[in-house]
GROMACS .gro file of C-alpha atoms in nm:
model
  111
    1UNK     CA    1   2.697  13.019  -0.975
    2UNK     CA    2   2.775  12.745  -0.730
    3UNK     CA    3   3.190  12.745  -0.795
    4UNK     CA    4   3.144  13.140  -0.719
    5UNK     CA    5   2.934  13.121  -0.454
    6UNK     CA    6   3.168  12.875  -0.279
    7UNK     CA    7   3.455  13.104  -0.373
    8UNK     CA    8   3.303  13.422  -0.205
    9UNK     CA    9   3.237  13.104   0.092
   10UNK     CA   10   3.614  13.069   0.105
   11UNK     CA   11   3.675  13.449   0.088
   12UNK     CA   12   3.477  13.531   0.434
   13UNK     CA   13   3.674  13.262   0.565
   14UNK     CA   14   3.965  13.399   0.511
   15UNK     CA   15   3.870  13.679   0.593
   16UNK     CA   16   3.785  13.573   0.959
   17UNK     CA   17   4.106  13.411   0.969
   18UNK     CA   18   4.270  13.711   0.914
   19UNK     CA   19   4.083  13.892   1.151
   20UNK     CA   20   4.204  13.636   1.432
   21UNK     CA   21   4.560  13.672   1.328
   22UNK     CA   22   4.527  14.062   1.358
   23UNK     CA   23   4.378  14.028   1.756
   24UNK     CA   24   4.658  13.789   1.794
   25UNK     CA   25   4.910  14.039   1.681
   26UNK     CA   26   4.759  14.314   1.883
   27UNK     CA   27   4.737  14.101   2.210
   28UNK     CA   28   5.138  13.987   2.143
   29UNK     CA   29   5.152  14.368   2.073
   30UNK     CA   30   5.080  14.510   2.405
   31UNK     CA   31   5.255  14.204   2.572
   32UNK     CA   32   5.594  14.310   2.455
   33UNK     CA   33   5.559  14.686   2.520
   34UNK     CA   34   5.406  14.570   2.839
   35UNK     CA   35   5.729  14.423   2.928
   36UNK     CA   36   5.936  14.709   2.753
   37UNK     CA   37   5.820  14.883   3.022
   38UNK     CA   38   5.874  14.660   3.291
   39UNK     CA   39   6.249  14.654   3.183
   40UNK     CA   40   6.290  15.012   3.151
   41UNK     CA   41   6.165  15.034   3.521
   42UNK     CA   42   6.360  14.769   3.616
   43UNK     CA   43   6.662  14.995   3.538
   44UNK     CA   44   6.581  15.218   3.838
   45UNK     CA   45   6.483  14.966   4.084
   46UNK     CA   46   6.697  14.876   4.390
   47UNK     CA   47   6.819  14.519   4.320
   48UNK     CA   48   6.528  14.309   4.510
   49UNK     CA   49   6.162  14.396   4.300
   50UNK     CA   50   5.875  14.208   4.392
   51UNK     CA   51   5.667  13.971   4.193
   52UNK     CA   52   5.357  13.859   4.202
   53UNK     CA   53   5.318  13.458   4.231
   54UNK     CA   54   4.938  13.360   4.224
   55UNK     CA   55   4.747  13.564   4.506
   56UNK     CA   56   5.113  13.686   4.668
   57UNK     CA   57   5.412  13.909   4.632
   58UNK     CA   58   5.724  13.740   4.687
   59UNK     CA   59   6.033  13.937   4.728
   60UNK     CA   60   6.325  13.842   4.479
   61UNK     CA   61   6.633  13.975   4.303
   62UNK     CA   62   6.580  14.255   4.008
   63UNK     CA   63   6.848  14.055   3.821
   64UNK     CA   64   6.598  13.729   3.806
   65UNK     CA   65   6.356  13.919   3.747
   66UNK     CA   66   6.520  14.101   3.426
   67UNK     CA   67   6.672  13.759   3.300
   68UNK     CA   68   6.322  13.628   3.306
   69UNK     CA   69   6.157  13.958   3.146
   70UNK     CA   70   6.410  13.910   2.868
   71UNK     CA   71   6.328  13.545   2.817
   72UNK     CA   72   6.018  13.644   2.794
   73UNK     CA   73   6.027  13.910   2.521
   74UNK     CA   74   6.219  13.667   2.321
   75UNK     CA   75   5.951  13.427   2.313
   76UNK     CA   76   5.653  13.724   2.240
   77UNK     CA   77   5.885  13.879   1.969
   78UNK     CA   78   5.955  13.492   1.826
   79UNK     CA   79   5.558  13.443   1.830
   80UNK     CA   80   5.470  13.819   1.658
   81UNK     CA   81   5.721  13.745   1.367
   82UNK     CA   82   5.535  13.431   1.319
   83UNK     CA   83   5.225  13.570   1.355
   84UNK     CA   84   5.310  13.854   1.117
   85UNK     CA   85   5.428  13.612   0.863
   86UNK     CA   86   5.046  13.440   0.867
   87UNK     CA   87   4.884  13.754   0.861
   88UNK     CA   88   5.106  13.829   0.508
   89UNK     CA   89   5.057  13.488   0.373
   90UNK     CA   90   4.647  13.548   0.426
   91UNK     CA   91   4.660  13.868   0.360
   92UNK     CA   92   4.795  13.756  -0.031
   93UNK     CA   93   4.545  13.459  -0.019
   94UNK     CA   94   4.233  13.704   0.009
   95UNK     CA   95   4.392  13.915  -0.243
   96UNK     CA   96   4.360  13.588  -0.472
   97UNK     CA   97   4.041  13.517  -0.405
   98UNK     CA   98   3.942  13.859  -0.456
   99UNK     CA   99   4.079  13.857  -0.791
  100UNK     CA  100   3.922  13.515  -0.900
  101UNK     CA  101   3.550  13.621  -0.762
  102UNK     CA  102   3.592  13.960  -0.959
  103UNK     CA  103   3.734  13.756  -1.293
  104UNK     CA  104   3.454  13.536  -1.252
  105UNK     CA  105   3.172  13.841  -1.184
  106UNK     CA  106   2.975  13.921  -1.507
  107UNK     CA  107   3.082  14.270  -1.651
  108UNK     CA  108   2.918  14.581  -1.497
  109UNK     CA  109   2.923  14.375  -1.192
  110UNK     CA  110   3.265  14.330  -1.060
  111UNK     CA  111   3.439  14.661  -0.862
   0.00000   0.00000   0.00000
């Protein structure tokens, strides 16, 4: 039982990795439509928006402010791609290792 045991081991694992990834991707989530947003009001704002720099709101031009939102959403969107791709990579691990601990399970037992 000890090669199973450490198997179903390895499956929890995974399947706490997996459940990182998925906060990850739900945190990156709301971080690009956060900034959807921010874009789509940018669109109707005069052409000086203020941002906020530490404790203060400094007055600058909508246009900086849009390059930088854009940069931004880049990088998120670059970051949930790769994020995606780990969740599908464990996602097919745990599948694996759910297979092998049922092949392994005595008859009767497995499900």
């Amino acid at each position: 039982m000890g090669e199973l045991e450490n198997l179903i081991g390895h499956l929890q694992m995974q399947n706490q990795q997996l459940q990182a990834v998925l906060m990850q991707k739900q945190a990156l989530s709301m971080q690009s439509r956060e900034i959807e947003k921010a874009l789509e009001h940018l669109e109707t704002a005069s052409d000086d928006v203020y941002r906020t720099v530490g404790p203060i709101l400094v007055k600058v031009p909508g246009g900086e402010v849009k390059k930088q939102l854009e940069d931004d959403k880049e990088e998120v969107d670059l970051k949930l791609k790769t994020i995606e791709s780990q969740e599908k990579k464990l996602r097919d691990k745990l599948k694996e290792s759910q297979e092998k601990i049922q092949g392994m399970m005595p008859q009767g037992q497995g499900g």
